Short mmCIF file of C-alpha atoms and ligand atoms in Angstrom, two decimals:
data_model
loop_
_atom_site.label_atom_id
_atom_site.label_comp_id
_atom_site.label_asym_id
_atom_site.label_seq_id
_atom_site.Cartn_x
_atom_site.Cartn_y
_atom_site.Cartn_z
CA UNK A 1 -63.19 -12.03 -101.83
CA UNK A 2 -61.62 -8.87 -103.06
CA UNK A 3 -57.97 -8.66 -103.93
CA UNK A 4 -55.70 -5.70 -104.34
CA UNK A 5 -56.06 -5.17 -108.08
CA UNK A 6 -54.74 -7.08 -111.02
CA UNK A 7 -51.16 -7.90 -110.20
CA UNK A 8 -50.56 -9.65 -113.49
CA UNK A 9 -49.81 -6.45 -115.36
CA UNK A 10 -48.01 -4.65 -112.61
CA UNK A 11 -45.63 -7.17 -111.13
CA UNK A 12 -43.22 -9.88 -112.12
CA UNK A 13 -42.98 -12.95 -109.93
CA UNK A 14 -40.02 -14.71 -108.34
CA UNK A 15 -41.36 -17.86 -106.74
CA UNK A 16 -38.86 -19.67 -104.56
CA UNK A 17 -39.50 -23.12 -103.11
CA UNK A 18 -37.48 -24.28 -100.13
CA UNK A 19 -37.81 -28.06 -100.23
CA UNK A 20 -37.80 -28.12 -104.03
CA UNK A 21 -37.01 -31.85 -104.21
CA UNK A 22 -39.61 -32.89 -101.64
CA UNK A 23 -42.83 -34.79 -101.96
CA UNK A 24 -45.15 -31.79 -101.57
CA UNK A 25 -43.32 -29.92 -104.33
CA UNK A 26 -43.51 -32.81 -106.75
CA UNK A 27 -47.06 -33.89 -106.01
CA UNK A 28 -48.75 -30.53 -105.48
CA UNK A 29 -46.69 -27.40 -106.11
CA UNK A 30 -45.18 -28.15 -109.52
CA UNK A 31 -48.50 -29.33 -111.01
CA UNK A 32 -50.23 -26.28 -109.50
CA UNK A 33 -47.64 -23.89 -110.94
CA UNK A 34 -47.83 -25.64 -114.29
CA UNK A 35 -51.60 -25.06 -114.43
CA UNK A 36 -51.30 -21.44 -113.37
CA UNK A 37 -48.75 -20.82 -116.15
CA UNK A 38 -50.72 -22.82 -118.73
CA UNK A 39 -53.85 -20.81 -117.94
CA UNK A 40 -51.88 -17.54 -117.95
CA UNK A 41 -52.93 -16.72 -114.43
CA UNK A 42 -49.44 -15.63 -113.43
CA UNK A 43 -47.44 -12.84 -115.06
CA UNK A 44 -45.44 -13.61 -118.18
CA UNK A 45 -42.38 -12.45 -116.27
CA UNK A 46 -42.29 -15.29 -113.75
CA UNK A 47 -39.39 -17.47 -112.60
CA UNK A 48 -39.61 -20.50 -110.34
CA UNK A 49 -36.51 -21.29 -108.33
CA UNK A 50 -36.52 -24.64 -106.55
CA UNK A 51 -34.03 -24.94 -103.72
CA UNK A 52 -32.81 -28.28 -102.46
CA UNK A 53 -29.88 -29.91 -100.76
CA UNK A 54 -29.44 -32.50 -103.48
CA UNK A 55 -26.75 -32.00 -106.11
CA UNK A 56 -28.83 -31.78 -109.30
CA UNK A 57 -28.27 -29.84 -112.49
CA UNK A 58 -31.06 -27.63 -113.79
CA UNK A 59 -31.63 -30.14 -116.58
CA UNK A 60 -31.93 -33.03 -114.14
CA UNK A 61 -34.35 -31.11 -111.97
CA UNK A 62 -36.53 -30.15 -114.94
CA UNK A 63 -36.57 -33.78 -116.11
CA UNK A 64 -37.88 -34.84 -112.68
CA UNK A 65 -40.39 -32.00 -112.66
CA UNK A 66 -41.62 -33.08 -116.10
CA UNK A 67 -42.35 -36.59 -114.81
CA UNK A 68 -44.07 -35.39 -111.64
CA UNK A 69 -46.31 -32.96 -113.47
CA UNK A 70 -47.33 -35.64 -115.95
CA UNK A 71 -48.13 -38.00 -113.11
CA UNK A 72 -49.97 -35.59 -110.81
CA UNK A 73 -51.60 -33.05 -113.12
CA UNK A 74 -55.41 -32.82 -112.76
CA UNK A 75 -55.75 -32.49 -116.54
CA UNK A 76 -54.03 -34.11 -119.50
CA UNK A 77 -50.75 -32.31 -119.88
CA UNK A 78 -50.25 -30.04 -122.88
CA UNK A 79 -46.62 -30.51 -123.99
CA UNK A 80 -46.36 -26.95 -125.32
CA UNK A 81 -47.50 -25.38 -122.05
CA UNK A 82 -45.33 -27.76 -120.07
CA UNK A 83 -42.21 -26.84 -122.03
CA UNK A 84 -43.03 -23.15 -121.59
CA UNK A 85 -43.41 -23.68 -117.85
CA UNK A 86 -40.24 -25.75 -117.47
CA UNK A 87 -38.25 -23.06 -119.29
CA UNK A 88 -39.10 -20.81 -116.36
CA UNK A 89 -37.95 -23.32 -113.73
CA UNK A 90 -34.45 -23.29 -112.24
CA UNK A 91 -32.76 -25.32 -109.52
CA UNK A 92 -30.40 -24.05 -106.85
CA UNK A 93 -28.51 -26.36 -104.55
CA UNK A 94 -27.73 -25.10 -101.05
CA UNK A 95 -27.40 -26.28 -97.46
CA UNK A 96 -30.03 -23.89 -96.19
CA UNK A 97 -29.84 -24.99 -92.56
CA UNK A 98 -26.27 -26.08 -91.85
CA UNK A 99 -24.51 -23.42 -93.97
CA UNK A 100 -25.86 -19.94 -93.35
CA UNK A 101 -23.20 -18.54 -95.69
CA UNK A 102 -24.94 -20.31 -98.58
CA UNK A 103 -27.58 -17.56 -98.51
CA UNK A 104 -25.04 -15.17 -100.07
CA UNK A 105 -24.76 -17.25 -103.25
CA UNK A 106 -28.52 -17.70 -103.28
CA UNK A 107 -29.04 -13.96 -102.99
CA UNK A 108 -26.78 -13.34 -105.97
CA UNK A 109 -28.67 -15.90 -108.00
CA UNK A 110 -32.06 -14.47 -107.07
CA UNK A 111 -31.03 -10.91 -107.77
CA UNK A 112 -29.55 -11.96 -111.12
CA UNK A 113 -32.79 -13.63 -112.05
CA UNK A 114 -34.89 -10.66 -110.95
CA UNK A 115 -32.55 -8.37 -112.88
CA UNK A 116 -34.04 -9.76 -116.09
CA UNK A 117 -37.53 -8.53 -115.21
CA UNK A 118 -38.87 -5.26 -116.55
CA UNK A 119 -41.57 -5.05 -113.86
CA UNK A 120 -41.00 -4.87 -110.11
CA UNK A 121 -41.11 -8.42 -108.74
CA UNK A 122 -43.17 -9.97 -106.01
CA UNK A 123 -40.85 -12.32 -104.12
CA UNK A 124 -42.84 -15.28 -102.90
CA UNK A 125 -41.03 -17.85 -100.76
CA UNK A 126 -42.78 -21.17 -100.21
CA UNK A 127 -41.45 -23.17 -97.26
CA UNK A 128 -42.19 -26.78 -98.17
CA UNK A 129 -39.78 -28.10 -95.53
CA UNK A 130 -39.96 -29.83 -92.15
CA UNK A 131 -41.56 -27.48 -89.56
CA UNK A 132 -38.37 -27.22 -87.50
CA UNK A 133 -36.77 -25.45 -90.47
CA UNK A 134 -39.34 -22.64 -90.70
CA UNK A 135 -37.70 -20.39 -88.09
CA UNK A 136 -34.08 -20.77 -89.23
CA UNK A 137 -34.93 -20.20 -92.89
CA UNK A 138 -36.96 -17.06 -92.21
CA UNK A 139 -34.23 -15.76 -89.90
CA UNK A 140 -31.56 -16.30 -92.60
CA UNK A 141 -33.75 -14.70 -95.26
CA UNK A 142 -34.17 -11.68 -93.02
CA UNK A 143 -30.50 -11.42 -92.05
CA UNK A 144 -29.51 -11.50 -95.71
CA UNK A 145 -32.20 -8.98 -96.63
CA UNK A 146 -33.85 -11.45 -98.91
CA UNK A 147 -37.01 -10.41 -97.12
CA UNK A 148 -37.36 -6.93 -95.71
CA UNK A 149 -39.68 -6.51 -92.77
CA UNK A 150 -42.69 -4.46 -93.85
CA UNK A 151 -42.07 -4.80 -97.61
CA UNK A 152 -45.46 -5.99 -98.93
CA UNK A 153 -43.84 -7.51 -102.03
CA UNK A 154 -41.75 -9.92 -99.94
CA UNK A 155 -44.03 -12.73 -98.80
CA UNK A 156 -43.53 -16.10 -97.15
CA UNK A 157 -45.94 -19.01 -97.48
CA UNK A 158 -45.67 -21.50 -94.64
CA UNK A 159 -46.99 -25.03 -94.66
CA UNK A 160 -48.62 -26.60 -91.65
CA UNK A 161 -48.10 -27.56 -88.89
CA UNK A 162 -47.63 -24.13 -87.37
CA UNK A 163 -46.24 -25.26 -84.02
CA UNK A 164 -47.01 -28.45 -82.19
CA UNK A 165 -48.89 -26.77 -79.34
CA UNK A 166 -49.80 -23.27 -78.22
CA UNK A 167 -46.38 -22.58 -76.68
CA UNK A 168 -44.36 -23.70 -79.71
CA UNK A 169 -46.73 -21.90 -82.11
CA UNK A 170 -46.19 -18.73 -80.08
CA UNK A 171 -42.44 -19.18 -80.23
CA UNK A 172 -42.48 -19.71 -83.99
CA UNK A 173 -44.68 -16.69 -84.42
CA UNK A 174 -42.36 -14.56 -82.31
CA UNK A 175 -39.42 -15.49 -84.53
CA UNK A 176 -41.38 -14.76 -87.69
CA UNK A 177 -42.50 -11.42 -86.28
CA UNK A 178 -38.93 -10.18 -86.00
CA UNK A 179 -38.43 -10.81 -89.73
CA UNK A 180 -41.88 -10.11 -91.16
CA UNK A 181 -45.07 -8.27 -90.38
CA UNK A 182 -48.32 -10.24 -90.30
CA UNK A 183 -49.29 -9.15 -93.84
CA UNK A 184 -46.18 -10.81 -95.23
CA UNK A 185 -46.96 -14.20 -93.70
CA UNK A 186 -49.26 -16.63 -95.55
CA UNK A 187 -49.94 -19.59 -93.28
CA UNK A 188 -51.38 -22.38 -95.34
CA UNK A 189 -54.46 -24.35 -94.54
CA UNK A 190 -55.09 -26.02 -97.86
CA UNK A 191 -58.77 -26.54 -96.99
CA UNK A 192 -59.27 -22.79 -97.44
CA UNK A 193 -58.25 -23.24 -101.09
CA UNK A 194 -60.89 -25.91 -101.73
CA UNK A 195 -63.65 -24.77 -104.05
CA UNK A 196 -66.61 -25.63 -101.86
CA UNK A 197 -65.01 -24.13 -98.79
CA UNK A 198 -64.47 -20.88 -100.69
CA UNK A 199 -68.09 -21.25 -101.73
CA UNK A 200 -69.37 -21.05 -98.13
CA UNK A 201 -69.15 -17.26 -98.19
CA UNK A 202 -71.01 -17.05 -101.49
CA UNK A 203 -73.68 -19.43 -100.28
CA UNK A 204 -74.21 -17.72 -96.94
CA UNK A 205 -74.01 -14.09 -97.99
CA UNK A 206 -75.05 -14.24 -101.63
CA UNK A 207 -78.54 -15.68 -101.10
CA UNK A 208 -81.59 -14.18 -99.46
CA UNK A 209 -82.67 -17.72 -98.84
CA UNK A 210 -80.14 -18.67 -96.20
CA UNK A 211 -78.98 -15.64 -94.23
CA UNK A 212 -82.31 -15.05 -92.41
CA UNK A 213 -82.37 -18.69 -91.32
CA UNK A 214 -78.72 -18.95 -90.38
CA UNK A 215 -79.10 -18.87 -86.60
CA UNK A 216 -80.33 -20.74 -83.54
CA UNK A 217 -83.97 -19.89 -84.29
CA UNK A 218 -83.98 -22.11 -87.37
CA UNK A 219 -80.96 -24.38 -87.18
CA UNK A 220 -81.23 -27.48 -85.03
CA UNK A 221 -77.67 -28.71 -85.36
CA UNK A 222 -74.65 -28.64 -87.63
CA UNK A 223 -72.50 -31.63 -88.55
CA UNK A 224 -69.03 -31.33 -90.02
CA UNK A 225 -67.39 -34.53 -91.22
CA UNK A 226 -63.95 -35.06 -92.70
CA UNK A 227 -63.59 -38.80 -93.22
CA UNK A 228 -60.68 -40.44 -95.02
CA UNK A 229 -60.24 -44.03 -96.04
CA UNK A 230 -56.47 -43.74 -96.21
CA UNK A 231 -54.30 -44.54 -93.19
CA UNK A 232 -51.20 -42.63 -92.21
CA UNK A 233 -49.67 -43.30 -95.64
CA UNK A 234 -46.02 -43.74 -94.64
CA UNK A 235 -46.12 -40.77 -92.22
CA UNK A 236 -46.25 -42.82 -89.02
CA UNK A 237 -43.50 -40.88 -87.25
CA UNK A 238 -45.18 -37.53 -87.94
CA UNK A 239 -48.63 -38.85 -87.07
CA UNK A 240 -47.47 -40.24 -83.73
CA UNK A 241 -46.68 -36.65 -82.72
CA UNK A 242 -49.77 -35.01 -84.17
CA UNK A 243 -52.67 -37.45 -84.08
CA UNK A 244 -56.06 -36.42 -85.41
CA UNK A 245 -56.31 -33.40 -83.10
CA UNK A 246 -53.33 -31.59 -84.53
CA UNK A 247 -53.46 -33.08 -88.00
CA UNK A 248 -57.09 -32.22 -88.80
CA UNK A 249 -59.04 -30.63 -85.93
CA UNK A 250 -56.77 -27.72 -85.04
CA UNK A 251 -56.65 -26.51 -88.62
CA UNK A 252 -59.03 -27.81 -91.31
CA UNK A 253 -62.07 -28.59 -89.15
CA UNK A 254 -61.94 -25.44 -87.06
CA UNK A 255 -61.50 -23.35 -90.19
CA UNK A 256 -64.65 -24.88 -91.67
CA UNK A 257 -66.44 -24.27 -88.37
CA UNK A 258 -65.36 -20.63 -88.33
CA UNK A 259 -66.64 -20.01 -91.86
CA UNK A 260 -69.98 -21.59 -91.05
CA UNK A 261 -70.55 -19.81 -87.75
CA UNK A 262 -69.00 -16.37 -88.28
CA UNK A 263 -71.01 -13.16 -88.59
CA UNK A 264 -71.27 -11.47 -91.99
CA UNK A 265 -68.08 -9.45 -92.48
CA UNK A 266 -68.35 -5.69 -93.12
CA UNK A 267 -66.99 -6.30 -96.62
CA UNK A 268 -65.17 -9.10 -98.40
CA UNK A 269 -61.68 -7.78 -97.80
CA UNK A 270 -59.31 -10.32 -96.23
CA UNK A 271 -59.01 -8.65 -92.84
CA UNK A 272 -62.77 -8.19 -92.47
CA UNK A 273 -63.30 -11.89 -93.12
CA UNK A 274 -60.54 -12.94 -90.76
CA UNK A 275 -61.79 -10.57 -88.06
CA UNK A 276 -65.13 -12.37 -88.08
CA UNK A 277 -63.55 -15.83 -88.17
CA UNK A 278 -61.44 -15.10 -85.16
CA UNK A 279 -64.49 -13.88 -83.24
CA UNK A 280 -66.26 -17.16 -83.95
CA UNK A 281 -63.21 -19.13 -82.79
CA UNK A 282 -63.06 -17.05 -79.65
CA UNK A 283 -66.72 -17.87 -78.98
CA UNK A 284 -66.00 -21.58 -79.34
CA UNK A 285 -66.54 -22.94 -75.86
CA UNK A 286 -63.43 -24.52 -74.33
CA UNK A 287 -63.81 -27.81 -72.54
CA UNK A 288 -63.68 -27.49 -68.79
CA UNK A 289 -61.34 -29.91 -67.03
CA UNK A 290 -64.27 -31.74 -65.43
CA UNK A 291 -66.08 -34.83 -66.69
CA UNK A 292 -63.58 -37.14 -68.35
CA UNK A 293 -63.90 -36.75 -72.10
CA UNK A 294 -67.51 -35.58 -71.82
CA UNK A 295 -68.85 -34.77 -75.28
CA UNK A 296 -65.83 -36.22 -77.06
CA UNK A 297 -65.20 -39.60 -78.68
CA UNK A 298 -61.65 -40.51 -79.57
CA UNK A 299 -60.66 -43.55 -81.56
CA UNK A 300 -57.81 -45.44 -83.14
CA UNK A 301 -58.26 -47.89 -85.98
CA UNK A 302 -57.60 -51.56 -85.74
CA UNK A 303 -57.07 -53.89 -88.67
CA UNK A 304 -59.90 -54.12 -91.16
CA UNK A 305 -60.79 -53.91 -94.80
CA UNK A 306 -60.85 -50.99 -97.21
CA UNK A 307 -62.51 -51.61 -100.57
CA UNK A 308 -62.35 -55.33 -99.89
CA UNK A 309 -58.61 -55.37 -99.17
CA UNK A 310 -57.19 -56.09 -95.71
CA UNK A 311 -55.30 -53.21 -94.09
CA UNK A 312 -53.22 -53.22 -90.89
CA UNK A 313 -54.10 -51.60 -87.59
CA UNK A 314 -52.61 -48.19 -86.82
CA UNK A 315 -50.32 -49.80 -84.25
CA UNK A 316 -48.90 -52.02 -86.97
CA UNK A 317 -48.02 -49.14 -89.30
CA UNK A 318 -44.38 -48.28 -89.96
CA UNK A 319 -42.77 -46.02 -87.34
CA UNK A 320 -45.75 -46.32 -84.99
CA UNK A 321 -45.39 -47.48 -81.40
CA UNK A 322 -47.10 -50.91 -81.07
CA UNK A 323 -48.78 -49.57 -77.90
CA UNK A 324 -49.49 -46.14 -79.31
CA UNK A 325 -52.20 -44.03 -77.65
CA UNK A 326 -52.40 -41.62 -80.57
CA UNK A 327 -55.99 -41.05 -81.73
CA UNK A 328 -56.77 -41.42 -85.43
CA UNK A 329 -60.44 -40.45 -85.00
CA UNK A 330 -62.34 -37.78 -83.14
CA UNK A 331 -65.97 -36.84 -82.83
CA UNK A 332 -67.04 -34.02 -80.59
CA UNK A 333 -69.96 -31.83 -79.68
CA UNK A 334 -68.97 -28.19 -79.60
CA UNK A 335 -70.77 -24.93 -78.87
CA UNK A 336 -70.24 -21.51 -80.33
CA UNK A 337 -71.41 -19.17 -77.61
CA UNK A 338 -72.54 -16.14 -79.55
CA UNK A 339 -75.94 -14.62 -80.20
CA UNK A 340 -76.27 -16.38 -83.54
CA UNK A 341 -75.46 -19.92 -82.52
CA UNK A 342 -75.90 -20.05 -78.74
CA UNK A 343 -77.52 -23.39 -77.86
CA UNK A 344 -76.97 -25.05 -81.26
CA UNK A 345 -74.94 -28.25 -80.98
CA UNK A 346 -72.23 -28.54 -83.59
CA UNK A 347 -70.92 -32.03 -84.13
CA UNK A 348 -67.49 -32.46 -85.67
CA UNK A 349 -66.02 -35.73 -86.81
CA UNK A 350 -62.78 -36.70 -88.54
CA UNK A 351 -60.89 -39.92 -88.91
CA UNK A 352 -58.45 -42.02 -90.85
CA UNK A 353 -59.31 -45.41 -92.32
CA UNK A 354 -63.02 -44.80 -92.26
CA UNK A 355 -65.45 -46.46 -94.63
CA UNK A 356 -65.04 -43.88 -97.38
CA UNK A 357 -63.55 -40.50 -98.13
CA UNK A 358 -65.95 -37.62 -97.72
CA UNK A 359 -65.83 -34.11 -96.38
CA UNK A 360 -69.20 -32.52 -95.89
CA UNK A 361 -71.06 -29.99 -93.81
CA UNK A 362 -74.68 -30.66 -92.98
CA UNK A 363 -76.96 -27.93 -91.67
CA UNK A 364 -80.05 -29.50 -90.15
CA UNK A 365 -82.93 -27.08 -89.83
CA UNK A 366 -85.49 -27.31 -87.06
CA UNK A 367 -88.54 -29.47 -87.57
CA UNK A 368 -91.95 -27.97 -88.09
CA UNK A 369 -93.81 -27.16 -84.94
CA UNK A 370 -96.37 -29.91 -84.24
CA UNK A 371 -99.47 -28.39 -85.76
CA UNK A 372 -102.48 -30.52 -84.85
CA UNK A 373 -104.29 -30.41 -88.15
CA UNK A 374 -101.19 -31.13 -90.23
CA UNK A 375 -100.92 -34.80 -89.31
CA UNK A 376 -99.25 -35.62 -92.64
CA UNK A 377 -96.33 -33.35 -91.88
CA UNK A 378 -95.57 -34.53 -88.39
CA UNK A 379 -93.27 -37.36 -89.34
CA UNK A 380 -91.42 -35.59 -92.11
CA UNK A 381 -87.65 -35.41 -91.90
CA UNK A 382 -86.07 -32.00 -91.33
CA UNK A 383 -84.80 -29.77 -94.12
CA UNK A 384 -81.11 -30.24 -94.71
CA UNK A 385 -78.55 -28.16 -96.49
CA UNK A 386 -75.47 -30.19 -97.35
CA UNK A 387 -72.24 -28.66 -98.56
CA UNK A 388 -70.20 -31.42 -100.08
CA UNK A 389 -66.52 -30.51 -100.20
CA UNK A 390 -65.15 -33.78 -101.56
CA UNK A 391 -64.92 -36.13 -103.34
CA UNK A 392 -68.07 -34.82 -105.06
CA UNK A 393 -68.27 -31.06 -104.98
CA UNK A 394 -71.72 -29.61 -104.68
CA UNK A 395 -74.70 -28.66 -102.58
CA UNK A 396 -77.82 -30.47 -101.74
CA UNK A 397 -81.04 -29.29 -100.17
CA UNK A 398 -83.47 -31.77 -98.75
CA UNK A 399 -87.07 -30.61 -98.70
CA UNK A 400 -90.51 -32.17 -98.36
CA UNK A 401 -92.95 -32.17 -101.26
CA UNK A 402 -96.14 -33.91 -102.32
CA UNK A 403 -95.71 -37.26 -103.99
CA UNK A 404 -97.46 -37.23 -107.42
CA UNK A 405 -100.81 -39.03 -107.32
CA UNK A 406 -104.30 -38.80 -105.96
CA UNK A 407 -103.32 -39.21 -102.34
CA UNK A 408 -101.83 -36.35 -100.36
CA UNK A 409 -98.61 -38.00 -99.31
CA UNK A 410 -95.54 -35.97 -98.46
CA UNK A 411 -92.14 -37.25 -99.52
CA UNK A 412 -88.58 -36.21 -99.06
CA UNK A 413 -86.97 -34.83 -102.25
CA UNK A 414 -83.59 -33.35 -103.04
CA UNK A 415 -82.45 -30.33 -104.95
CA UNK A 416 -78.94 -31.12 -105.90
CA UNK A 417 -76.25 -28.98 -107.47
CA UNK A 418 -73.30 -31.16 -108.45
CA UNK A 419 -70.53 -28.73 -109.18
CA UNK A 420 -68.00 -31.40 -110.11
CA UNK A 421 -70.13 -32.70 -112.96
CA UNK A 422 -70.91 -29.23 -114.26
CA UNK A 423 -67.36 -27.94 -114.34
CA UNK A 424 -65.49 -31.19 -114.85
CA UNK A 425 -61.72 -30.80 -115.16
CA UNK A 426 -61.97 -27.03 -114.71
CA UNK A 427 -61.90 -26.96 -110.97
CA UNK A 428 -58.48 -25.80 -109.83
CA UNK A 429 -56.71 -27.64 -107.04
CA UNK A 430 -56.40 -26.00 -103.63
CA UNK A 431 -52.71 -25.20 -104.12
CA UNK A 432 -53.36 -23.38 -107.39
CA UNK A 433 -55.81 -21.10 -105.66
CA UNK A 434 -53.52 -20.58 -102.69
CA UNK A 435 -50.47 -19.67 -104.76
CA UNK A 436 -52.48 -17.35 -106.98
CA UNK A 437 -54.12 -15.59 -104.05
CA UNK A 438 -50.81 -15.20 -102.24
CA UNK A 439 -49.44 -13.57 -105.39
CA UNK A 440 -52.50 -11.29 -105.44
CA UNK A 441 -51.92 -10.49 -101.75
CA UNK A 442 -55.31 -11.91 -100.85
CA UNK A 443 -54.66 -13.23 -97.37
CA UNK A 444 -58.26 -14.27 -96.71
CA UNK A 445 -57.37 -17.83 -97.77
CA UNK A 446 -54.64 -18.01 -95.14
CA UNK A 447 -54.77 -18.31 -91.39
CA UNK A 448 -54.01 -15.23 -89.35
CA UNK A 449 -52.01 -15.61 -86.17
CA UNK A 450 -54.90 -14.81 -83.82
CA UNK A 451 -57.06 -17.51 -85.48
CA UNK A 452 -54.33 -20.03 -84.90
CA UNK A 453 -53.86 -18.97 -81.32
CA UNK A 454 -57.56 -19.49 -80.61
CA UNK A 455 -57.51 -22.88 -82.36
CA UNK A 456 -54.60 -24.07 -80.30
CA UNK A 457 -56.32 -22.97 -77.09
CA UNK A 458 -59.38 -25.00 -78.01
CA UNK A 459 -57.36 -28.09 -78.97
CA UNK A 460 -55.42 -27.93 -75.72
CA UNK A 461 -58.69 -27.86 -73.79
CA UNK A 462 -59.68 -31.10 -75.56
CA UNK A 463 -56.34 -32.73 -74.84
CA UNK A 464 -56.56 -31.86 -71.16
CA UNK A 465 -59.78 -33.73 -70.55
CA UNK A 466 -59.17 -36.84 -72.66
CA UNK A 467 -56.46 -39.24 -71.59
CA UNK A 468 -56.70 -42.58 -73.34
CA UNK A 469 -55.44 -45.61 -71.44
CA UNK A 470 -53.66 -48.73 -72.65
CA UNK A 471 -56.92 -50.58 -73.29
CA UNK A 472 -58.77 -47.69 -74.98
CA UNK A 473 -57.53 -48.63 -78.45
CA UNK A 474 -58.05 -49.93 -81.04
CA UNK A 475 -61.77 -49.21 -80.83
CA UNK A 476 -62.87 -49.20 -84.46
CA UNK A 477 -62.02 -51.44 -87.36
CA UNK A 478 -60.53 -49.92 -90.49
CA UNK A 479 -63.25 -49.44 -93.10
CA UNK A 480 -66.01 -48.50 -90.64
CA UNK A 481 -67.63 -45.26 -89.48
CA UNK A 482 -65.49 -44.96 -86.35
CA UNK A 483 -66.08 -45.99 -82.74
CA UNK A 484 -69.62 -46.65 -81.46
CA UNK A 485 -69.15 -43.86 -78.95
CA UNK A 486 -69.27 -41.34 -81.81
CA UNK A 487 -72.79 -42.49 -82.63
CA UNK A 488 -73.81 -42.51 -78.97
CA UNK A 489 -72.70 -38.89 -78.70
CA UNK A 490 -75.54 -37.90 -81.02
CA UNK A 491 -77.97 -40.54 -79.76
CA UNK A 492 -77.72 -39.02 -76.29
CA UNK A 493 -79.06 -35.82 -77.87
CA UNK A 494 -81.78 -37.66 -79.78
CA UNK A 495 -79.96 -37.22 -83.10
CA UNK A 496 -77.93 -39.21 -85.60
CA UNK A 497 -75.13 -38.49 -88.06
CA UNK A 498 -76.38 -37.76 -91.56
CA UNK A 499 -74.68 -39.85 -94.20
CA UNK A 500 -75.39 -38.17 -97.53
CA UNK A 501 -73.92 -39.71 -100.64
CA UNK A 502 -74.05 -36.95 -103.21
CA UNK A 503 -72.88 -39.20 -106.02
CA UNK A 504 -76.09 -41.25 -105.69
CA UNK A 505 -78.45 -38.31 -106.06
CA UNK A 506 -79.43 -36.90 -109.45
CA UNK A 507 -77.95 -33.53 -110.24
CA UNK A 508 -80.47 -30.92 -111.29
CA UNK A 509 -78.11 -27.94 -111.14
C1 BG6 B 1 -53.44 -32.92 -94.32
C2 BG6 B 1 -53.18 -33.95 -93.27
O1 BG6 B 1 -53.32 -31.63 -93.79
O2 BG6 B 1 -54.74 -33.09 -94.83
C3 BG6 B 1 -53.37 -35.35 -93.83
O3 BG6 B 1 -51.85 -33.82 -92.78
C4 BG6 B 1 -54.73 -35.47 -94.46
O4 BG6 B 1 -53.22 -36.33 -92.82
C5 BG6 B 1 -54.95 -34.34 -95.44
O5 BG6 B 1 -54.78 -36.72 -95.13
C6 BG6 B 1 -56.36 -34.35 -95.97
O6 BG6 B 1 -56.43 -33.46 -97.05
P1 BG6 B 1 -57.43 -33.70 -98.24
O7 BG6 B 1 -57.24 -32.51 -99.12
O8 BG6 B 1 -57.04 -34.99 -98.89
O9 BG6 B 1 -58.78 -33.77 -97.62
#
């Protein structure tokens, strides 16, 4: 993906985090910034200003940041780099919602800090706050000219969720649009920063091998799985509102789907890529309000075991209604009605408290036509291309080859590229890539408004046709592959979910 030149030499960076004392900042943002500074990916003239409501001195904040980075860094921390990074970190206390006048003091502080730069700064605001604070913060930033509408060097990164339904997403977008133009808004979907998801473009458009086959003539079906073994991890109140549809489907899963099904973009510039993604999302067939939950399996976990330890049911989690009807699992058969993928079923599945964590995309190619004189080939399994996003990063191609020996017996073999073992420790975390690309003004890793709008429309069509009743849940035990209905969904089509464990295959890459 192309970016607009090397910003490192041309710009300084003022990186401001709203929600500087929060969990996301401590677990993800500070370690990501530390790595970017340690690896000299950001300009030397960079300052990081964490904003929070808590009364902390700069020293106290840096001491907390030191601990969090040590705990959450993906590599062993280098004390020298860490000290250099922390010297660039400042803390500013303000009541950013209840006291609009506090933006005046903040402005002075920011301008003072930028006054020390010799290069013109990029001002990057990261909103790591509760979603209801997005609109007021952006409005205050605009009113105080901390962001100027249309100024490409003033950018705002916004965490998910972007709205809680189509109407609220539209409202939020309308507010943002009065303060910023689309190019200044970087809506985060952290899956777009994951290595193997960024790799989809390279795989599809950088190989003669795949592009000619990437259509309904050769692909039988596509399976996208995002399984987690964790539960709602202390976020019961949030999850009750979102459920699996808004937490995973509306964003991460549909983004993966768009990258897999989109047409080749005219070039690799951000808008060309996003233009094609939005077309694919527009071609995603909405569910018609007929046939109750046809093609969809929803689930909610009951008590069970994860790695041999008992875990409670969703309804027993903190801040969850004991009669909750919130789904924690979804499997669905979708269709992308365009010339490339018309008629190809795409199965999507995501869930909490499943047997193990894995995110993978499986492309199942069509079987050989039944050629009479090729008896040996008739029972062979189909070719598969597997893109493993996590926990093992890599690709895997399943082909059929002759087993060594005198007899002509055909066997299934794998060609396996295990990226994680080849580049161990060097693979940056999603947030590192996202922050860096936002600084480089590469918006291809962020969701454009029209993509979001299409995603919400699709999710609402799912919600309209599926109404769980009191006795629908729980319908799968924690530590399993989800409800039986998810398997039946594929069985009805004469297919089954592929369960590929990349860690068990031998890397040859
Ligand atoms: C987040 C969801 O967006 O993605 C979480 O809110 C989920 O519920 C997480 O656990 C999964 O992300 P990852 O990177 O662990 O696959």
